[in-house]
Amino acid sequence: MMGERRVAQEALFYEFSLERHVPTEHWVRAIDRFVDLSDIRAHLRPFYSEIGRPSIDPELMIRMLLIGYCFGIRSERRLCEEVHLNLAYRWFCRLGLEGDVPDHSTFSKNRHGRFRDSDLLRELFETTVRRCIAEGLVGGEGFAVDASLIKADANKQCSAEASEPVDWDDLARTRRSVREYLDTLDEAAWGAASETRPKFVSRSDPAAQWTGALKGHAFFAYATNYLIDLDHAVIVDVEASRAIRQAEVGSARTMLDRTLERFGLWPARLAADSAYGSAENLAWLVHERGIEPHIPVFDKSQRSDGTFSRSDFAYDHARDLYTCPGGKELRQRQKVYRTERPLVDENGLMRYHASKFACDACSLKPQCCPITPARKILRSIHEGARDMARDIAQTDAYVVSRRERKKVEMLFAHLKRILRLDRLRLRGPNGARDEFHLAAAAQNLRKLAKLLPNGTQVRAA
């Protein structure tokens, strides 16, 4: 027998509880336990006027942004629609059933004003780090650092070649991203990171770096730099920079110093890839910060033409000389000059020379220096730190660090595949910082919800 057709009827009274409607195992409940925005009003109070019409609740906007970054909702226009329709999101945002969702343009106005002036998103991220520390998820003994490229909101069609003159001052009058680019020309993580000019410069977002580092089609990109604790892969700091190695190394130093200043965390060891294994960076870690570098040494002295490499020469620390496989000595001074020359060049390298007379009489000359009169060895003034890193690389602890370092790469994969941050929506250095701070805060909140489920099995939304 066919059932009767049901027609929705309006009722005079409804009894509906939003608290009971949201399942106990939903992700928003797990994340909400670790979201503490009680100090946000005091933090923003100096940036609001004492008179005038009341503004939209800043806590509501931050909660909506967290929903967007935690669940991969990239568009703020779509975020407003999702919060309007989704009861679980309404519960998280404290809107109830009848609360009004703010217009999407409100986020842009506050982001370019109060949020950046007060550095609110940075404070939000650091709040998640403090909560992770309080919950015992940060050991503080071993850290790992790495960078990943994120495509910028720029394309080649709206770009200029490096040799093409561009009136940046004129563009800065109408484009916020150009003004931010001009303001960061002297910063170590941006304009001052390298004097090498890229092949193309974007007119819409000139701080973005033209790069072909992914071995495919080149594109404009920023670099997000993560410093993580190796115990549970908690992100303890995040930094935006240009997508070049020098800027990424400088960002690692900034994050290590800031982590010590803000949270009192001083790691005993740091794991990273060979991009961070330059002599200067290793010396900074060892001599200035006392951190063990579990990092491959960036070394180009190994030869592939069958002749002796630098590793085939033995260095005598006491006598400050090298001994070649044939038993001859290489010194910094083989003869006395009328005008004494410096022992160290502008690149921090010392040169050890063999005697031409000794090399001519040596039977190993075809294997050592077949096309030069005598053999020469370059040694960095930071070679002691490089030797320490080489010695660490032979230990079992280094093998463990190399395996644990993959945790930061997994965070980048999660960032791009799950949170969908494979391309930036905002332009300029400040836009990149805002997106990276929110994404790192979302990842830490999801980490807390996963590791501390409060006795329930957390499921995806």
Coordinates of C-alpha atoms in Angstrom, one line a residue:
M1 CA 0.0 0.0 0.0
M2 CA 1.4 3.4 -1.0
G3 CA 2.0 5.8 1.8
E4 CA 0.3 9.2 2.0
R5 CA 2.1 12.2 0.7
R6 CA 3.7 14.2 3.4
V7 CA 3.5 18.0 3.3
A8 CA 5.6 20.2 5.5
Q9 CA 3.5 22.2 7.9
E10 CA 4.4 25.2 9.9
A11 CA 4.3 24.7 13.7
L12 CA 3.7 27.3 16.3
F13 CA 6.5 26.1 18.5
Y14 CA 9.7 24.2 17.9
E15 CA 11.9 22.4 20.5
F16 CA 15.3 22.2 19.0
S17 CA 18.7 22.0 20.7
L18 CA 21.8 22.8 18.7
E19 CA 23.9 21.4 21.5
R20 CA 22.2 18.0 21.2
H21 CA 22.2 18.1 17.4
V22 CA 26.0 18.2 17.0
P23 CA 27.4 14.7 17.4
T24 CA 29.9 14.2 20.3
E25 CA 32.5 12.7 17.9
H26 CA 32.3 15.5 15.4
W27 CA 35.6 17.3 14.6
V28 CA 34.3 20.7 15.6
R29 CA 33.7 19.5 19.2
A30 CA 37.2 18.0 19.3
I31 CA 38.8 21.3 18.0
D32 CA 36.6 23.5 20.2
R33 CA 38.1 22.1 23.4
F34 CA 41.4 23.7 22.5
V35 CA 40.2 27.1 21.1
D36 CA 40.7 29.8 23.7
L37 CA 39.8 33.2 22.5
S38 CA 39.1 34.8 25.9
D39 CA 41.9 37.4 25.5
I40 CA 41.1 38.5 22.0
R41 CA 39.0 41.4 23.0
A42 CA 41.7 42.8 25.3
H43 CA 44.2 42.3 22.5
L44 CA 42.1 44.2 20.0
R45 CA 40.7 46.9 22.3
P46 CA 43.3 49.6 21.4
F47 CA 42.4 49.2 17.7
Y48 CA 38.7 50.0 18.1
S49 CA 37.1 53.3 18.7
E50 CA 35.3 54.1 21.9
I51 CA 32.4 55.6 20.1
G52 CA 30.3 54.7 17.1
R53 CA 28.3 51.7 16.0
P54 CA 29.2 48.3 17.5
S55 CA 31.4 46.2 15.2
I56 CA 31.0 42.6 14.3
D57 CA 32.3 40.3 17.0
P58 CA 36.0 39.6 16.3
E59 CA 35.8 36.3 18.0
L60 CA 33.1 35.2 15.5
M61 CA 35.4 36.2 12.6
I62 CA 38.3 34.3 14.0
R63 CA 36.2 31.2 14.6
M64 CA 34.9 31.3 11.1
L65 CA 38.4 31.6 9.7
L66 CA 39.5 28.6 11.8
I67 CA 36.6 26.6 10.3
G68 CA 37.7 27.6 6.8
Y69 CA 41.4 26.6 7.3
C70 CA 40.6 23.5 9.4
F71 CA 38.2 22.1 6.8
G72 CA 39.8 23.3 3.6
I73 CA 37.2 26.0 2.7
R74 CA 39.4 28.3 0.7
S75 CA 36.9 31.0 -0.4
E76 CA 35.6 33.4 2.3
R77 CA 32.4 33.9 0.2
R78 CA 31.8 30.1 0.3
L79 CA 32.8 30.0 4.0
C80 CA 30.0 32.4 4.8
E81 CA 27.5 30.2 3.0
E82 CA 28.8 27.0 4.7
V83 CA 28.6 28.6 8.2
H84 CA 25.1 29.8 7.3
L85 CA 23.9 26.3 6.4
N86 CA 26.0 23.9 8.5
L87 CA 24.6 23.5 12.1
A88 CA 27.9 22.2 13.4
Y89 CA 29.7 25.2 12.1
R90 CA 27.1 27.5 13.7
W91 CA 27.6 25.7 17.0
F92 CA 31.4 26.2 16.8
C93 CA 30.9 29.9 15.9
R94 CA 28.4 30.4 18.8
L95 CA 25.8 31.7 16.3
G96 CA 22.8 29.6 17.4
L97 CA 20.0 29.1 15.0
E98 CA 19.1 32.7 14.3
G99 CA 22.5 34.4 14.4
D100 CA 23.5 36.4 11.3
V101 CA 26.6 35.5 9.4
P102 CA 28.7 38.5 8.5
D103 CA 29.3 39.5 4.9
H104 CA 32.5 38.1 3.3
S105 CA 33.9 41.6 2.7
T106 CA 34.2 42.1 6.5
F107 CA 37.1 39.7 6.6
S108 CA 39.1 41.8 4.1
K109 CA 38.4 45.0 5.9
N110 CA 39.6 43.6 9.3
R111 CA 42.5 41.7 7.8
H112 CA 44.0 44.8 6.2
G113 CA 43.3 46.8 9.3
R114 CA 43.0 45.7 12.9
F115 CA 44.2 42.1 12.4
R116 CA 47.5 43.1 10.8
D117 CA 48.0 46.2 13.0
S118 CA 47.6 44.1 16.1
D119 CA 49.4 41.0 14.7
L120 CA 46.4 39.0 15.8
L121 CA 46.9 36.0 13.6
R122 CA 50.5 35.6 14.9
E123 CA 49.1 35.7 18.4
L124 CA 46.5 33.1 17.5
F125 CA 49.1 30.7 16.2
E126 CA 51.3 31.1 19.3
T127 CA 48.2 30.4 21.5
T128 CA 48.0 27.0 19.8
V129 CA 51.7 26.4 20.5
R130 CA 51.3 27.2 24.1
R131 CA 48.4 24.8 24.4
C132 CA 50.4 22.0 22.8
I133 CA 53.2 22.7 25.3
A134 CA 50.7 22.7 28.2
E135 CA 49.3 19.4 27.0
G136 CA 52.8 17.8 27.0
L137 CA 53.0 17.4 23.2
V138 CA 56.3 19.4 22.8
G139 CA 59.4 17.7 24.1
G140 CA 61.8 20.5 23.1
E141 CA 64.8 18.2 22.6
G142 CA 64.8 17.7 18.8
F143 CA 63.5 20.1 16.1
A144 CA 63.3 19.8 12.4
V145 CA 63.1 22.6 9.8
D146 CA 62.1 22.7 6.2
A147 CA 60.4 24.9 3.6
S148 CA 57.8 24.2 0.9
L149 CA 56.8 26.2 -2.1
I150 CA 53.2 27.6 -2.3
K151 CA 52.0 29.1 -5.6
A152 CA 51.3 32.8 -5.5
D153 CA 48.2 34.5 -6.9
A154 CA 50.2 35.7 -9.9
N155 CA 50.9 34.6 -13.4
K156 CA 53.4 35.1 -16.2
Q157 CA 51.0 37.2 -18.3
C158 CA 51.1 40.0 -15.8
S159 CA 54.8 40.1 -15.3
A160 CA 57.9 41.9 -16.5
E161 CA 61.3 40.7 -17.4
A162 CA 64.1 41.5 -15.0
S163 CA 65.8 43.9 -17.5
E164 CA 62.5 45.7 -18.2
P165 CA 62.1 49.0 -16.3
V166 CA 59.0 49.2 -14.1
D167 CA 57.8 52.3 -12.2
W168 CA 57.1 50.5 -8.9
D169 CA 56.4 53.8 -7.1
D170 CA 53.5 54.5 -9.5
L171 CA 52.1 51.0 -9.1
A172 CA 52.4 51.3 -5.3
R173 CA 49.8 54.1 -5.3
T174 CA 47.0 51.6 -6.3
R175 CA 48.3 48.2 -5.3
R176 CA 48.9 47.1 -1.7
S177 CA 51.1 44.2 -2.6
V178 CA 53.5 46.5 -4.4
R179 CA 53.7 48.7 -1.4
E180 CA 54.5 45.7 0.8
Y181 CA 57.2 44.6 -1.7
L182 CA 58.9 48.0 -1.5
D183 CA 58.8 47.9 2.3
T184 CA 60.6 44.5 2.4
L185 CA 63.4 45.2 0.0
D186 CA 65.9 45.5 2.9
E187 CA 64.7 42.5 4.9
A188 CA 66.8 39.4 5.1
A189 CA 64.0 37.0 4.3
W190 CA 62.9 39.1 1.3
G191 CA 64.7 41.6 -0.9
A192 CA 68.1 41.3 0.9
A193 CA 68.1 37.5 0.8
S194 CA 70.0 37.5 -2.6
E195 CA 71.3 40.0 -5.1
T196 CA 70.4 37.6 -8.0
R197 CA 67.5 39.0 -9.9
P198 CA 64.8 36.5 -11.1
K199 CA 64.0 36.1 -14.7
F200 CA 60.5 37.5 -14.3
V201 CA 58.9 39.8 -11.8
S202 CA 55.1 39.9 -11.2
R203 CA 53.5 43.3 -11.5
S204 CA 50.6 42.2 -9.3
D205 CA 52.7 40.5 -6.6
P206 CA 56.4 41.5 -7.1
A207 CA 57.5 39.8 -3.8
A208 CA 56.6 36.4 -5.2
Q209 CA 59.6 34.5 -6.6
W210 CA 59.7 33.2 -10.2
T211 CA 61.0 29.6 -9.7
G212 CA 61.5 26.3 -11.5
A213 CA 62.6 24.4 -8.4
L214 CA 59.9 21.7 -8.9
K215 CA 61.5 20.6 -12.2
G216 CA 58.4 21.4 -14.1
H217 CA 56.9 24.6 -15.5
A218 CA 58.2 27.6 -13.6
F219 CA 55.7 29.7 -11.6
F220 CA 55.6 32.5 -9.0
A221 CA 55.7 31.2 -5.4
Y222 CA 56.3 32.0 -1.8
A223 CA 58.0 29.6 0.7
T224 CA 56.3 28.6 4.0
N225 CA 58.9 27.6 6.5
Y226 CA 58.1 25.2 9.4
L227 CA 60.0 24.6 12.6
I228 CA 58.5 21.5 14.2
D229 CA 59.1 19.5 17.4
L230 CA 60.0 15.9 16.5
D231 CA 58.0 14.3 19.4
H232 CA 54.5 14.8 17.9
A233 CA 55.2 17.0 14.8
V234 CA 53.8 20.1 16.5
I235 CA 54.5 23.3 14.6
V236 CA 56.4 25.5 17.0
D237 CA 57.0 28.3 14.5
V238 CA 56.1 29.3 10.9
E239 CA 57.6 32.0 8.7
A240 CA 56.9 33.3 5.2
S241 CA 59.9 34.1 2.9
R242 CA 61.0 34.3 -0.7
A243 CA 61.3 30.9 -2.5
I244 CA 65.1 30.8 -2.5
R245 CA 67.6 28.9 -0.4
Q246 CA 69.2 31.9 1.3
A247 CA 65.8 33.2 2.5
E248 CA 64.8 29.8 3.8
V249 CA 68.1 29.5 5.8
G250 CA 67.6 33.0 7.2
S251 CA 64.0 32.1 8.2
A252 CA 65.3 29.0 10.1
R253 CA 67.5 31.2 12.2
T254 CA 64.7 33.7 12.8
M255 CA 62.4 30.9 14.0
L256 CA 65.0 29.3 16.3
D257 CA 65.7 32.6 18.0
R258 CA 62.0 33.5 18.2
T259 CA 61.0 30.1 19.7
L260 CA 63.6 30.6 22.4
E261 CA 62.4 34.1 23.1
R262 CA 58.6 33.3 23.1
F263 CA 58.5 29.8 24.6
G264 CA 61.9 29.2 26.2
L265 CA 62.5 26.2 23.9
W266 CA 66.1 25.5 23.1
P267 CA 66.6 22.2 21.1
A268 CA 69.6 20.0 21.6
R269 CA 69.6 19.0 17.9
L270 CA 68.2 20.2 14.6
A271 CA 67.3 18.0 11.6
A272 CA 67.2 19.4 8.1
D273 CA 68.2 18.6 4.5
S274 CA 71.3 19.7 2.7
A275 CA 69.9 23.1 1.8
Y276 CA 70.7 24.1 5.4
G277 CA 74.1 22.4 5.4
S278 CA 76.2 25.4 4.3
A279 CA 79.4 26.1 6.3
E280 CA 78.1 29.5 7.6
N281 CA 74.8 28.0 8.8
L282 CA 76.5 25.0 10.5
A283 CA 78.9 27.3 12.3
W284 CA 76.0 29.5 13.5
L285 CA 74.2 26.4 14.9
V286 CA 77.3 24.9 16.6
H287 CA 79.3 27.9 17.8
E288 CA 76.6 30.5 18.4
R289 CA 73.6 28.4 19.5
G290 CA 75.2 25.2 20.7
I291 CA 72.8 23.0 18.7
E292 CA 73.9 19.7 17.2
P293 CA 73.4 19.8 13.4
H294 CA 71.8 16.6 12.2
I295 CA 72.2 18.0 8.7
P296 CA 74.0 16.7 5.6
V297 CA 77.0 18.9 4.8
F298 CA 76.6 21.0 1.6
D299 CA 79.9 19.9 0.0
K300 CA 80.9 20.1 -3.7
S301 CA 84.5 19.0 -3.2
Q302 CA 83.9 15.4 -4.3
R303 CA 85.3 14.8 -7.8
S304 CA 83.9 12.5 -10.4
D305 CA 86.7 12.5 -13.0
G306 CA 88.8 9.9 -11.2
T307 CA 91.2 12.3 -9.5
F308 CA 91.7 12.6 -5.8
S309 CA 89.0 14.5 -3.9
R310 CA 89.6 16.7 -0.8
S311 CA 88.5 13.8 1.4
D312 CA 91.6 11.9 0.2
F313 CA 93.8 14.5 1.9
A314 CA 94.4 14.2 5.7
Y315 CA 94.3 17.5 7.7
D316 CA 96.6 18.0 10.7
H317 CA 95.0 20.4 13.1
A318 CA 98.1 20.9 15.2
R319 CA 100.3 21.8 12.3
D320 CA 97.6 23.4 10.1
L321 CA 98.4 21.5 6.9
Y322 CA 97.1 18.8 4.6
T323 CA 99.0 15.6 3.6
C324 CA 98.3 14.2 0.2
P325 CA 98.1 10.5 -0.6
G326 CA 101.7 10.6 -1.7
G327 CA 102.9 12.0 1.6
K328 CA 103.5 15.6 0.5
E329 CA 102.5 18.5 2.6
L330 CA 100.1 21.3 1.5
R331 CA 100.5 24.6 3.4
Q332 CA 99.0 28.0 3.2
R333 CA 102.4 29.6 2.6
Q334 CA 104.8 27.9 0.3
K335 CA 106.9 31.0 -0.3
V336 CA 107.4 34.5 1.2
Y337 CA 105.7 37.4 -0.6
R338 CA 107.0 40.9 -0.5
T339 CA 103.5 42.1 0.2
E340 CA 101.8 39.7 2.5
R341 CA 98.5 38.3 1.2
P342 CA 95.5 37.6 3.4
L343 CA 95.0 33.9 4.4
V344 CA 91.3 34.1 4.1
D345 CA 89.4 35.4 1.1
E346 CA 86.1 37.3 1.0
N347 CA 84.2 34.0 0.9
G348 CA 85.7 32.7 4.1
L349 CA 88.0 30.2 2.3
M350 CA 91.6 29.3 3.0
R351 CA 93.9 27.9 0.3
Y352 CA 96.5 25.2 0.9
H353 CA 99.1 24.7 -1.8
A354 CA 101.5 21.9 -2.6
S355 CA 105.0 22.6 -3.9
K356 CA 105.3 22.6 -7.7
F357 CA 108.7 20.9 -7.3
A358 CA 107.1 18.1 -5.2
C359 CA 104.2 17.6 -7.5
D360 CA 106.4 17.4 -10.6
A361 CA 108.4 14.6 -9.0
C362 CA 105.3 12.7 -7.7
S363 CA 104.1 9.5 -9.5
L364 CA 100.5 10.2 -8.4
K365 CA 100.3 13.6 -10.3
P366 CA 98.1 12.2 -13.1
Q367 CA 95.6 11.1 -10.4
C368 CA 95.9 14.4 -8.4
C369 CA 96.5 17.4 -10.6
P370 CA 96.9 16.4 -14.2
I371 CA 96.2 19.8 -15.7
T372 CA 97.6 22.1 -13.1
P373 CA 101.2 22.7 -11.9
A374 CA 100.5 21.8 -8.3
R375 CA 97.5 20.7 -6.2
K376 CA 95.4 23.2 -4.3
I377 CA 92.9 22.5 -1.5
L378 CA 90.2 24.9 -0.3
R379 CA 89.2 24.9 3.4
S380 CA 86.4 27.0 5.0
I381 CA 87.0 28.9 8.2
H382 CA 84.0 27.0 9.4
E383 CA 85.4 23.6 8.6
G384 CA 85.3 22.6 12.3
A385 CA 81.5 22.8 12.3
R386 CA 81.4 20.9 9.0
D387 CA 83.6 18.2 10.5
M388 CA 81.2 17.9 13.5
A389 CA 78.2 17.5 11.2
R390 CA 80.1 14.8 9.3
D391 CA 80.9 13.0 12.6
I392 CA 77.3 13.2 13.7
A393 CA 76.2 11.7 10.4
Q394 CA 78.0 8.4 11.3
T395 CA 75.9 7.9 14.5
D396 CA 72.7 6.0 15.1
A397 CA 71.1 9.2 16.4
Y398 CA 71.5 10.8 13.0
V399 CA 69.7 7.9 11.4
V400 CA 66.8 8.4 13.7
S401 CA 66.7 12.1 13.0
R402 CA 66.7 11.6 9.3
R403 CA 63.7 9.3 9.7
E404 CA 61.9 11.7 12.0
R405 CA 62.6 14.6 9.7
K406 CA 60.0 13.2 7.3
K407 CA 57.3 14.4 9.7
V408 CA 57.7 18.0 8.5
E409 CA 57.3 16.8 4.9
M410 CA 54.1 15.0 5.9
L411 CA 52.8 18.3 7.3
F412 CA 53.4 20.0 4.0
A413 CA 51.5 17.2 2.2
H414 CA 48.7 17.6 4.7
L415 CA 48.7 21.4 4.1
K416 CA 48.4 21.1 0.4
R417 CA 46.2 18.0 0.0
I418 CA 43.8 18.1 3.0
L419 CA 43.7 21.8 3.8
R420 CA 44.0 22.7 0.1
L421 CA 46.6 25.4 0.6
D422 CA 48.4 24.7 -2.6
R423 CA 47.9 28.2 -3.9
L424 CA 47.6 31.5 -2.0
R425 CA 44.5 33.7 -2.3
L426 CA 46.1 36.8 -0.7
R427 CA 48.9 38.8 -2.2
G428 CA 52.0 40.4 -0.8
P429 CA 54.3 39.3 2.1
N430 CA 51.6 40.2 4.6
G431 CA 49.0 38.1 2.8
A432 CA 51.4 35.1 2.7
R433 CA 52.0 35.5 6.5
D434 CA 48.3 35.6 7.3
E435 CA 47.6 32.5 5.3
F436 CA 50.5 30.6 6.7
H437 CA 49.8 31.6 10.3
L438 CA 46.1 30.5 10.0
A439 CA 47.1 27.2 8.3
A440 CA 49.7 26.3 10.9
A441 CA 47.2 27.2 13.7
A442 CA 44.7 24.9 12.1
Q443 CA 47.2 22.0 11.8
N444 CA 48.1 22.4 15.5
L445 CA 44.4 22.3 16.5
R446 CA 43.8 19.2 14.4
K447 CA 46.9 17.6 16.0
L448 CA 45.5 18.4 19.5
A449 CA 42.1 17.0 18.6
K450 CA 43.7 13.8 17.1
L451 CA 46.1 13.0 20.0
L452 CA 43.7 14.1 22.8
P453 CA 40.3 12.9 21.7
N454 CA 38.9 12.9 25.3
G455 CA 38.0 9.3 25.2
T456 CA 36.1 9.4 21.9
Q457 CA 37.0 8.4 18.4
V458 CA 37.2 11.5 16.4
R459 CA 35.9 11.2 12.8
A460 CA 36.3 13.5 9.9
A461 CA 33.6 16.1 9.2

